[in-house]
Amino acid sequence: MMHPNDPSLRSFVTVDPRSDFPIQNLPYGVFSTASQPSPRIGVAIGEFVLDLAALASAGLLDVPGDVFAQGAINGFMALGLEAWSATRARISEVLRHDNPELRDDAALRARAIIPQRDVTLHLPLQVAGFTDFYSSKQHATNVGALFRDKADPLLPNWLHIPIGYNGRASTVVVSGTAIRRPHGQLKDLGDAGPRFAPSRRLDFELEIGVVIGQASELGERLSEAQAEAMIFGFVLLNDWSARDIQQWEYVPLGPFQGKAFATSISPWIVTREALEPFRVQGPAQEPAPLDYLAQRGANNYDLALQVDLRTPAMAAPATICATNFKYMYWSSVQQLMHHASSGCAMRVGDLLGSGTISGPGPRERGSLLEISSNGAEPLALPGGERRSFLEDGDSVSLRGWCERDGLRIGFGAVEGTVLPAK
Amino acid sequence: MMHPNDPSLRSFVTVDPRSDFPIQNLPYGVFSTASQPSPRIGVAIGEFVLDLAALASAGLLDVPGDVFAQGAINGFMALGLEAWSATRARISEVLRHDNPELRDDAALRARAIIPQRDVTLHLPLQVAGFTDFYSSKQHATNVGALFRDKADPLLPNWLHIPIGYNGRASTVVVSGTAIRRPHGQLKDLGDAGPRFAPSRRLDFELEIGVVIGQASELGERLSEAQAEAMIFGFVLLNDWSARDIQQWEYVPLGPFQGKAFATSISPWIVTREALEPFRVQGPAQEPAPLDYLAQRGANNYDLALQVDLRTPAMAAPATICATNFKYMYWSSVQQLMHHASSGCAMRVGDLLGSGTISGPGPRERGSLLEISSNGAEPLALPGGERRSFLEDGDSVSLRGWCERDGLRIGFGAVEGTVLPAK
């Protein structure tokens, strides 16, 4: 059997060479259709979804119980690394151009291979806990320079700890969910006291979300190998932020309502295995991390990221950021090792946001806060509009993909449009 | 039918007048027995547990499905306020001294009324999200005076916002669970860099946890009446804290691993309804809260709280704090209104920690950090020992009860003993 990452593999399903979803990707999602409204699990292949529940009930997939006839991927993830690999290899085999099992079964093909335009995509996992990190050195530097000290923007702990905080799991939503502008306490410089009003500094944050597929015990710390084996896959993540709410509330216990109203993720979970060919070494870490955070593996990924913004007046979206996941100072594996370092139990379905991903260049800033220097230098858009922060009706779309030697492993997009405050 | 809070009610089950669990209380918990190891829901009555699953299957309780034959109270809570009230009234009726239904059914009594010493108590709810507030003015003042400014200890936002942060739901554990001393990054003043080592400043925090029994929608704000109707009940909560880990990590995104290793709660959830007779007006709020936080109800409770500490060398525990929930500046209802104010969806099973509860007196400080002034004035214990922070083998027990005119509504205790670091 060929490895499912083998670039020479082809499917009998026609896949455009520019598609995010060739047979070497096979990302998992949860979908439903008008004719069969109960959500179930599928993989994306080109412009189609392969219905894994249909495949399993036809006897073509060997998985326990009804693990794919579920509205969340958690049950499948709980089966563990070997099941993940074996299932992905088997799905790849079933989709191969030279395998007649599904290819030549017209009735099953009609049931199990569904155009993506005919499906509704749902939140792919039940989010057990949502943790958001702050692991891009360039982002932390940009923010520190704005609010702290241009000459010394990083706080003393930043180079030692993958700084993170617990977010709100209940408001993680799938791409396409409209984002209602939140109310909150706002206090401008010079105001005697705060008022309760709609946020005026609504922002996006370009992030990657790590989906944890295995649990750890209370009191257990994780080795690099253990942490890596617990990572099921990755999604695009937009950590919507109300900068004005956050600024007044965050001392001393961190962000709360300024981040609680919505976090959007892409509908397809790209597996860690599919990203293996794109591993790269991350930035040099100096000072060297403490032993419990030491890593020997190349745990970053060469994963291009792009943010598109479209205002109601624009005919087409404009790309306002193009950066790369490989710039992350702290890797996802290090974030997870730190997360469990106190003995904190990890759960199947935990979602770990990378933190805003900014690169070194001026076009590589992953939030409007950075792009507009907190409003001091509004972004000029095609057509003459300017943006310091998001306005009602603005649509933000994040995209991500790995690409090399003609092989493209993509994430699709995560999109959200801002609705006026209620 | 008499109201289940009526002080004249008596049960055929003998209840000591000093018990926390008279017929007017009826707190919910999850338990199992050696002979029937699957967890199910019961209420405490005196020294016994009444098995609600047994009662329902015998036809004495009218609840849908097997809502009490569950390992968590969430399914019952999801039924809503009317079901909570009706069920409590019916349980009260079944337990009355003059009702023969259960009293005279010897076989059912043998199955359904079980001595507490014969049961194992489990975590009573599946914690959907854990949020920890910081709503005792005296505690915030004590901490601010230690770390910030004695003359101006409160941060500017504190009198306007019920400050809170998202905690870690996966490590909420039931009373009796041993607490492993966590490792973490520690950096003393003057150290060149941090080291990874067991915490040396392990502490407890005396809190009350609010159990949310109804959900709210994404984008929905809550009125005072709505927020109140979503509160199912209350537990004792010990928010174990590693002060040294927290101190180095918490800037700028708040506590993370310093609070992530364990949070203990009492096994019995005392319903909001049972606490109704003990409502009191909270402290005056000046400046007046913004409209979205305004409350007309007396939303505090006259609920005595006590912390007992026992070291391995002590023959009996010593009471090291005695305070009251009524001192809370921000009420649980205000905390919940603020939590949803950005449109943050609340979930059945959310747990809201009050924050450390300290009162005005020197014996009313709800953490060792405050009691020992961060180690500057170690606590002297009977027998001559001293404690700045917790040492291995130390056991901490929180108790809480309301009492007036001979009626006592108690919480039992939440206990945890410190194990050495691994």
Short mmCIF file of C-alpha atoms in Angstrom, two decimals, chain B residues 222-229 279 292 294-299 333 337:
data_model
loop_
_atom_site.label_atom_id
_atom_site.label_comp_id
_atom_site.label_asym_id
_atom_site.label_seq_id
_atom_site.Cartn_x
_atom_site.Cartn_y
_atom_site.Cartn_z
CA LEU B 222 -29.36 38.70 30.30
CA SER B 223 -31.69 40.68 32.52
CA GLU B 224 -31.46 40.32 36.29
CA ALA B 225 -34.52 38.04 36.27
CA GLN B 226 -33.16 35.88 33.46
CA ALA B 227 -29.77 35.54 35.12
CA GLU B 228 -31.31 34.60 38.43
CA ALA B 229 -33.55 31.97 36.85
CA ARG B 279 -31.14 36.27 51.14
CA TYR B 292 -26.64 46.34 32.49
CA ALA B 294 -28.06 47.05 38.01
CA GLN B 295 -29.93 44.81 40.40
CA ARG B 296 -33.03 45.39 42.44
CA GLY B 297 -33.08 42.07 44.26
CA ALA B 298 -31.23 41.24 47.46
CA ASN B 299 -28.90 38.81 45.71
CA VAL B 333 -26.41 37.43 39.48
CA MET B 337 -25.08 39.27 33.71
#
